[in-house]
CSV table of C-alpha atoms in Angstrom, one decimal:
chain,number,residue,atom,x,y,z
A,1,MET,CA,-66.6,-80.7,9.0
A,2,ALA,CA,-65.5,-84.3,8.8
A,3,ALA,CA,-66.2,-87.5,10.7
A,4,ALA,CA,-64.0,-90.5,11.0
A,5,VAL,CA,-65.6,-94.0,10.6
A,6,GLU,CA,-63.8,-96.8,12.4
A,7,LEU,CA,-63.9,-100.1,10.6
A,8,LEU,CA,-64.3,-103.2,12.6
A,9,PRO,CA,-61.5,-105.8,12.3
A,10,ASP,CA,-63.6,-108.1,10.1
A,11,GLU,CA,-64.9,-105.5,7.8
A,12,GLU,CA,-63.5,-105.1,4.2
A,13,ARG,CA,-62.8,-101.7,2.8
A,14,ILE,CA,-65.1,-100.5,0.0
A,15,VAL,CA,-62.9,-98.8,-2.7
A,16,ILE,CA,-63.1,-97.2,-6.0
A,17,THR,CA,-61.6,-99.5,-8.6
A,18,GLY,CA,-62.2,-97.6,-11.8
A,19,LEU,CA,-62.8,-94.0,-13.0
A,20,GLY,CA,-64.6,-92.6,-16.0
A,21,ALA,CA,-65.4,-89.0,-17.0
A,22,VAL,CA,-66.9,-86.9,-19.8
A,23,THR,CA,-66.4,-83.3,-18.9
A,24,PRO,CA,-66.1,-79.8,-20.5
A,25,LEU,CA,-62.3,-80.3,-20.0
A,26,GLY,CA,-62.0,-83.6,-21.8
A,27,LEU,CA,-63.8,-86.8,-23.0
A,28,ASN,CA,-62.0,-89.0,-20.5
A,29,VAL,CA,-60.3,-89.0,-17.2
A,30,SER,CA,-56.7,-88.4,-18.5
A,31,GLU,CA,-57.7,-85.4,-20.6
A,32,THR,CA,-59.8,-83.9,-17.8
A,33,TRP,CA,-57.1,-84.3,-15.2
A,34,LYS,CA,-54.4,-82.9,-17.5
A,35,LYS,CA,-56.5,-79.8,-18.1
A,36,ILE,CA,-57.1,-79.4,-14.4
A,37,LEU,CA,-53.4,-79.5,-13.7
A,38,GLU,CA,-52.8,-76.9,-16.4
A,39,GLY,CA,-55.4,-74.6,-14.8
A,40,LYS,CA,-57.7,-74.6,-17.8
A,41,SER,CA,-61.2,-73.2,-17.4
A,42,ALA,CA,-64.2,-75.5,-18.2
A,43,VAL,CA,-66.4,-72.5,-19.1
A,44,SER,CA,-66.8,-71.1,-22.6
A,45,CYS,CA,-69.1,-68.8,-24.5
A,46,ILE,CA,-72.3,-70.3,-25.9
A,47,SER,CA,-73.1,-69.8,-29.5
A,48,SER,CA,-76.0,-71.0,-31.6
A,49,ASN,CA,-73.5,-73.2,-33.5
A,50,ASN,CA,-72.8,-75.1,-30.4
A,51,ILE,CA,-76.4,-76.0,-29.4
A,52,GLY,CA,-78.5,-75.4,-32.5
A,53,TYR,CA,-80.5,-72.3,-31.4
A,54,THR,CA,-80.0,-68.9,-29.9
A,55,LEU,CA,-80.4,-68.4,-26.1
A,56,ASN,CA,-81.2,-65.3,-24.1
A,57,ASP,CA,-78.4,-62.7,-24.3
A,58,ALA,CA,-78.4,-62.5,-20.5
A,59,VAL,CA,-76.6,-65.9,-20.2
A,60,ASP,CA,-73.9,-66.5,-22.7
A,61,ILE,CA,-71.4,-68.9,-20.9
A,62,ALA,CA,-71.6,-72.5,-19.8
A,63,GLY,CA,-69.5,-75.6,-19.3
A,64,GLN,CA,-69.9,-77.2,-22.7
A,65,ILE,CA,-68.8,-80.6,-24.0
A,66,PHE,CA,-67.4,-80.5,-27.5
A,67,ASN,CA,-66.5,-83.2,-30.0
A,68,PHE,CA,-68.4,-86.0,-28.2
A,69,ASN,CA,-69.8,-88.6,-30.6
A,70,PRO,CA,-72.4,-90.8,-29.0
A,71,GLU,CA,-72.2,-93.2,-32.0
A,72,GLU,CA,-68.9,-94.4,-30.7
A,73,TYR,CA,-70.9,-96.0,-27.8
A,74,LEU,CA,-74.5,-96.4,-28.9
A,75,HIS,CA,-76.3,-97.6,-32.0
A,76,PRO,CA,-78.2,-94.8,-33.9
A,77,SER,CA,-81.5,-96.4,-33.0
A,78,GLU,CA,-80.7,-96.2,-29.3
A,79,ILE,CA,-79.5,-92.6,-29.6
A,80,LYS,CA,-82.9,-91.6,-30.9
A,81,LYS,CA,-84.4,-92.9,-27.7
A,82,THR,CA,-81.9,-91.3,-25.3
A,83,HIS,CA,-80.9,-87.9,-24.0
A,84,ARG,CA,-77.4,-86.4,-24.3
A,85,SER,CA,-77.0,-86.8,-20.5
A,86,HIS,CA,-77.6,-90.6,-20.9
A,87,HIS,CA,-74.8,-90.7,-23.5
A,88,PHE,CA,-72.3,-89.0,-21.2
A,89,ALA,CA,-73.3,-91.3,-18.3
A,90,TYR,CA,-72.8,-94.5,-20.5
A,91,ALA,CA,-69.4,-93.3,-21.9
A,92,ALA,CA,-68.1,-92.5,-18.5
A,93,ALA,CA,-69.4,-95.9,-17.2
A,94,VAL,CA,-67.6,-97.7,-20.0
A,95,GLU,CA,-64.3,-96.0,-19.2
A,96,ALA,CA,-64.7,-96.8,-15.5
A,97,GLY,CA,-65.5,-100.4,-16.3
A,98,ILE,CA,-62.4,-100.7,-18.5
A,99,ASP,CA,-60.3,-99.1,-15.8
A,100,ALA,CA,-61.7,-101.5,-13.2
A,101,GLY,CA,-61.0,-104.5,-15.4
A,102,ILE,CA,-64.6,-105.6,-15.8
A,103,LEU,CA,-64.9,-104.5,-19.5
A,104,ASP,CA,-62.4,-105.5,-22.2
A,105,GLY,CA,-62.8,-102.3,-24.2
A,106,ILE,CA,-65.4,-99.9,-25.6
A,107,PRO,CA,-68.3,-102.2,-26.7
A,108,THR,CA,-69.2,-102.1,-30.4
A,109,PRO,CA,-72.6,-100.3,-30.7
A,110,GLU,CA,-75.3,-102.9,-31.5
A,111,LYS,CA,-79.0,-102.7,-32.0
A,112,ASN,CA,-81.1,-104.6,-29.4
A,113,ARG,CA,-78.0,-105.9,-27.6
A,114,SER,CA,-78.7,-109.1,-25.7
A,115,ASN,CA,-75.3,-110.3,-24.7
A,116,ASN,CA,-73.6,-109.4,-21.4
A,117,LEU,CA,-70.6,-107.2,-21.7
A,118,LEU,CA,-69.2,-107.6,-18.1
A,119,ARG,CA,-66.1,-109.7,-17.4
A,120,ASN,CA,-64.6,-111.0,-14.1
A,121,VAL,CA,-67.8,-110.2,-12.2
A,122,ILE,CA,-71.3,-111.8,-11.8
A,123,PRO,CA,-73.9,-109.6,-13.5
A,124,GLU,CA,-76.4,-110.3,-10.6
A,125,GLU,CA,-73.9,-108.7,-8.2
A,126,VAL,CA,-73.2,-105.5,-10.3
A,127,GLY,CA,-75.5,-102.5,-9.8
A,128,THR,CA,-75.9,-99.1,-11.4
A,129,ILE,CA,-76.6,-95.9,-9.4
A,130,ILE,CA,-76.1,-92.9,-11.6
A,131,ALA,CA,-77.6,-89.6,-10.5
A,132,THR,CA,-78.8,-86.5,-12.2
A,133,GLY,CA,-80.2,-83.1,-11.3
A,134,THR,CA,-82.5,-82.5,-14.3
A,135,GLY,CA,-82.1,-85.6,-16.4
A,136,GLY,CA,-83.6,-85.2,-19.8
A,137,SER,CA,-86.0,-82.5,-18.7
A,138,PRO,CA,-84.7,-79.9,-21.3
A,139,HIS,CA,-86.6,-81.9,-23.9
A,140,ILE,CA,-89.8,-80.8,-22.1
A,141,ALA,CA,-89.1,-77.2,-23.0
A,142,ASP,CA,-90.8,-76.1,-26.2
A,143,LEU,CA,-88.3,-73.6,-27.5
A,144,GLU,CA,-90.7,-72.0,-30.0
A,145,VAL,CA,-93.2,-71.3,-27.2
A,146,ILE,CA,-90.5,-69.9,-25.0
A,147,GLU,CA,-89.5,-67.5,-27.8
A,148,LEU,CA,-93.2,-66.4,-28.1
A,149,MET,CA,-93.3,-65.8,-24.4
A,150,ARG,CA,-90.3,-63.5,-24.6
A,151,ALA,CA,-92.1,-61.5,-27.3
A,152,ALA,CA,-94.9,-60.7,-24.9
A,153,ARG,CA,-93.6,-57.2,-24.3
A,154,GLU,CA,-94.1,-56.5,-28.0
A,155,LEU,CA,-97.6,-58.0,-28.4
A,156,SER,CA,-100.9,-58.0,-26.5
A,157,TYR,CA,-101.3,-61.0,-24.2
A,158,GLU,CA,-104.3,-62.2,-26.2
A,159,ILE,CA,-102.3,-62.5,-29.4
A,160,VAL,CA,-99.4,-64.2,-27.6
A,161,PHE,CA,-101.8,-66.7,-25.9
A,162,GLU,CA,-103.4,-67.5,-29.2
A,163,GLU,CA,-100.1,-68.0,-30.9
A,164,ILE,CA,-98.8,-70.2,-28.1
A,165,LEU,CA,-101.7,-72.5,-28.4
A,166,LYS,CA,-101.4,-72.7,-32.1
A,167,LYS,CA,-97.7,-73.2,-32.1
A,168,ALA,CA,-97.7,-75.7,-29.2
A,169,GLY,CA,-100.5,-77.7,-30.8
A,170,ARG,CA,-98.5,-78.2,-34.0
A,171,ARG,CA,-95.4,-79.1,-32.0
A,172,LEU,CA,-97.2,-81.6,-29.9
A,173,GLN,CA,-98.5,-83.4,-32.9
A,174,GLN,CA,-95.0,-83.7,-34.2
A,175,ARG,CA,-93.6,-85.0,-30.9
A,176,SER,CA,-91.8,-88.4,-31.0
A,177,PRO,CA,-93.1,-91.2,-28.7
A,178,PHE,CA,-89.5,-91.6,-27.7
A,179,ASN,CA,-89.6,-88.2,-25.9
A,180,ILE,CA,-90.7,-89.9,-22.7
A,181,LEU,CA,-87.7,-92.1,-22.8
A,182,ARG,CA,-85.5,-89.1,-23.1
A,183,THR,CA,-87.0,-87.2,-20.2
A,184,LEU,CA,-87.4,-89.8,-17.4
A,185,PRO,CA,-84.7,-89.2,-14.8
A,186,GLU,CA,-84.2,-92.9,-14.1
A,187,ARG,CA,-83.0,-93.4,-17.6
A,188,THR,CA,-79.7,-91.8,-16.6
A,189,ALA,CA,-78.9,-95.0,-14.8
A,190,SER,CA,-81.0,-97.6,-16.7
A,191,VAL,CA,-79.6,-96.8,-20.2
A,192,SER,CA,-76.1,-97.7,-18.9
A,193,SER,CA,-77.5,-100.7,-16.9
A,194,LEU,CA,-79.2,-102.2,-20.0
A,195,ALA,CA,-76.2,-101.6,-22.2
A,196,LEU,CA,-73.7,-103.1,-19.9
A,197,GLY,CA,-75.9,-105.9,-18.5
A,198,THR,CA,-75.9,-105.1,-14.8
A,199,GLU,CA,-78.6,-106.9,-12.8
A,200,ALA,CA,-78.3,-105.8,-9.2
A,201,VAL,CA,-79.5,-102.6,-7.6
A,202,LEU,CA,-80.6,-99.9,-10.1
A,203,TYR,CA,-81.9,-96.4,-9.5
A,204,THR,CA,-81.2,-92.7,-10.0
A,205,PRO,CA,-80.8,-90.3,-7.0
A,206,VAL,CA,-82.0,-86.8,-7.7
A,207,ALA,CA,-80.6,-84.3,-5.2
A,208,ALA,CA,-79.9,-81.1,-7.1
A,209,CYS,CA,-76.2,-80.1,-7.2
A,210,GLU,CA,-75.1,-82.9,-4.9
A,211,SER,CA,-76.7,-85.7,-6.9
A,212,GLY,CA,-73.4,-87.2,-8.0
A,213,LEU,CA,-72.1,-87.3,-4.5
A,214,GLN,CA,-75.3,-88.8,-3.3
A,215,SER,CA,-74.9,-91.6,-5.8
A,216,LEU,CA,-71.5,-92.5,-4.3
A,217,ILE,CA,-73.0,-92.6,-0.8
A,218,GLU,CA,-75.9,-94.8,-2.0
A,219,ALA,CA,-73.5,-97.1,-3.8
A,220,TYR,CA,-71.4,-97.4,-0.6
A,221,LYS,CA,-74.4,-98.2,1.5
A,222,ALA,CA,-75.7,-100.8,-1.1
A,223,ILE,CA,-72.4,-102.6,-1.0
A,224,LYS,CA,-72.3,-102.5,2.8
A,225,MET,CA,-75.8,-104.0,2.9
A,226,GLY,CA,-74.9,-106.8,0.5
A,227,ASP,CA,-77.2,-105.6,-2.3
A,228,ALA,CA,-74.2,-105.6,-4.7
A,229,ASN,CA,-70.5,-106.3,-4.8
A,230,CYS,CA,-69.7,-103.8,-7.5
A,231,ILE,CA,-71.6,-100.6,-8.6
A,232,PHE,CA,-71.3,-98.1,-11.4
A,233,ALA,CA,-71.9,-94.8,-9.6
A,234,GLY,CA,-71.7,-91.1,-10.5
A,235,GLY,CA,-73.7,-88.4,-12.0
A,236,ALA,CA,-74.5,-86.9,-15.5
A,237,GLU,CA,-76.1,-83.7,-16.7
A,238,ALA,CA,-76.8,-82.0,-20.1
A,239,SER,CA,-79.0,-79.0,-19.4
A,240,ILE,CA,-77.8,-76.1,-21.6
A,241,ASP,CA,-81.3,-74.9,-22.4
A,242,PRO,CA,-83.2,-71.6,-21.9
A,243,ILE,CA,-85.1,-72.7,-18.7
A,244,SER,CA,-82.0,-74.2,-17.0
A,245,LEU,CA,-79.8,-71.3,-17.8
A,246,LEU,CA,-82.3,-68.6,-16.8
A,247,SER,CA,-83.1,-70.5,-13.6
A,248,PHE,CA,-79.6,-71.3,-12.3
């Protein structure tokens, strides 16, 4: 189903001026598009070497991103406070900004950046609406506790419960205070906004599988309403973890 929208004579078209992408097919738009034209699959087998731990044998495939180095975009101190999905979002936003002519190139990673990176636009008129489905929520999953739960069939529930409490207690004491910054969904947009220096509308739509599309719709409406003249819009996800894979 489709609907046509008739523009009034004095209305200006809202257009996409730049593209950016970090996908299982490539780390930029050109690589991704080339693989699409070649008919390459974005799905591959998961191994513990890829993600650092072993998953349930029932799910062994996913759309994985390889050879992505966040240090090309963010300072190590910022990487500690951000989730992998935030890195993808920012890298794609940078490519889109370069393509649109509002960034001169990939910004040099700096600690506590204070200078504005945007060119040919007014920061107060540039917004950021980047969506996500799960955001950094995989950080919430305590993998050791999950493994104990899977072992329930081999142990009595009393022993499992006791071990979970003991294990979770130790893990919670070791948790970094930066974990909250990694898990908040809004950080999917705000990390890019802070790094690029956008100062107009800023938020993160969360609408399951259509989150990325929803961000484009929201960006269109925001520009139509005069809340911004330019918006970084799209979606980002990085949820190859036991809970996500077993759920979806």
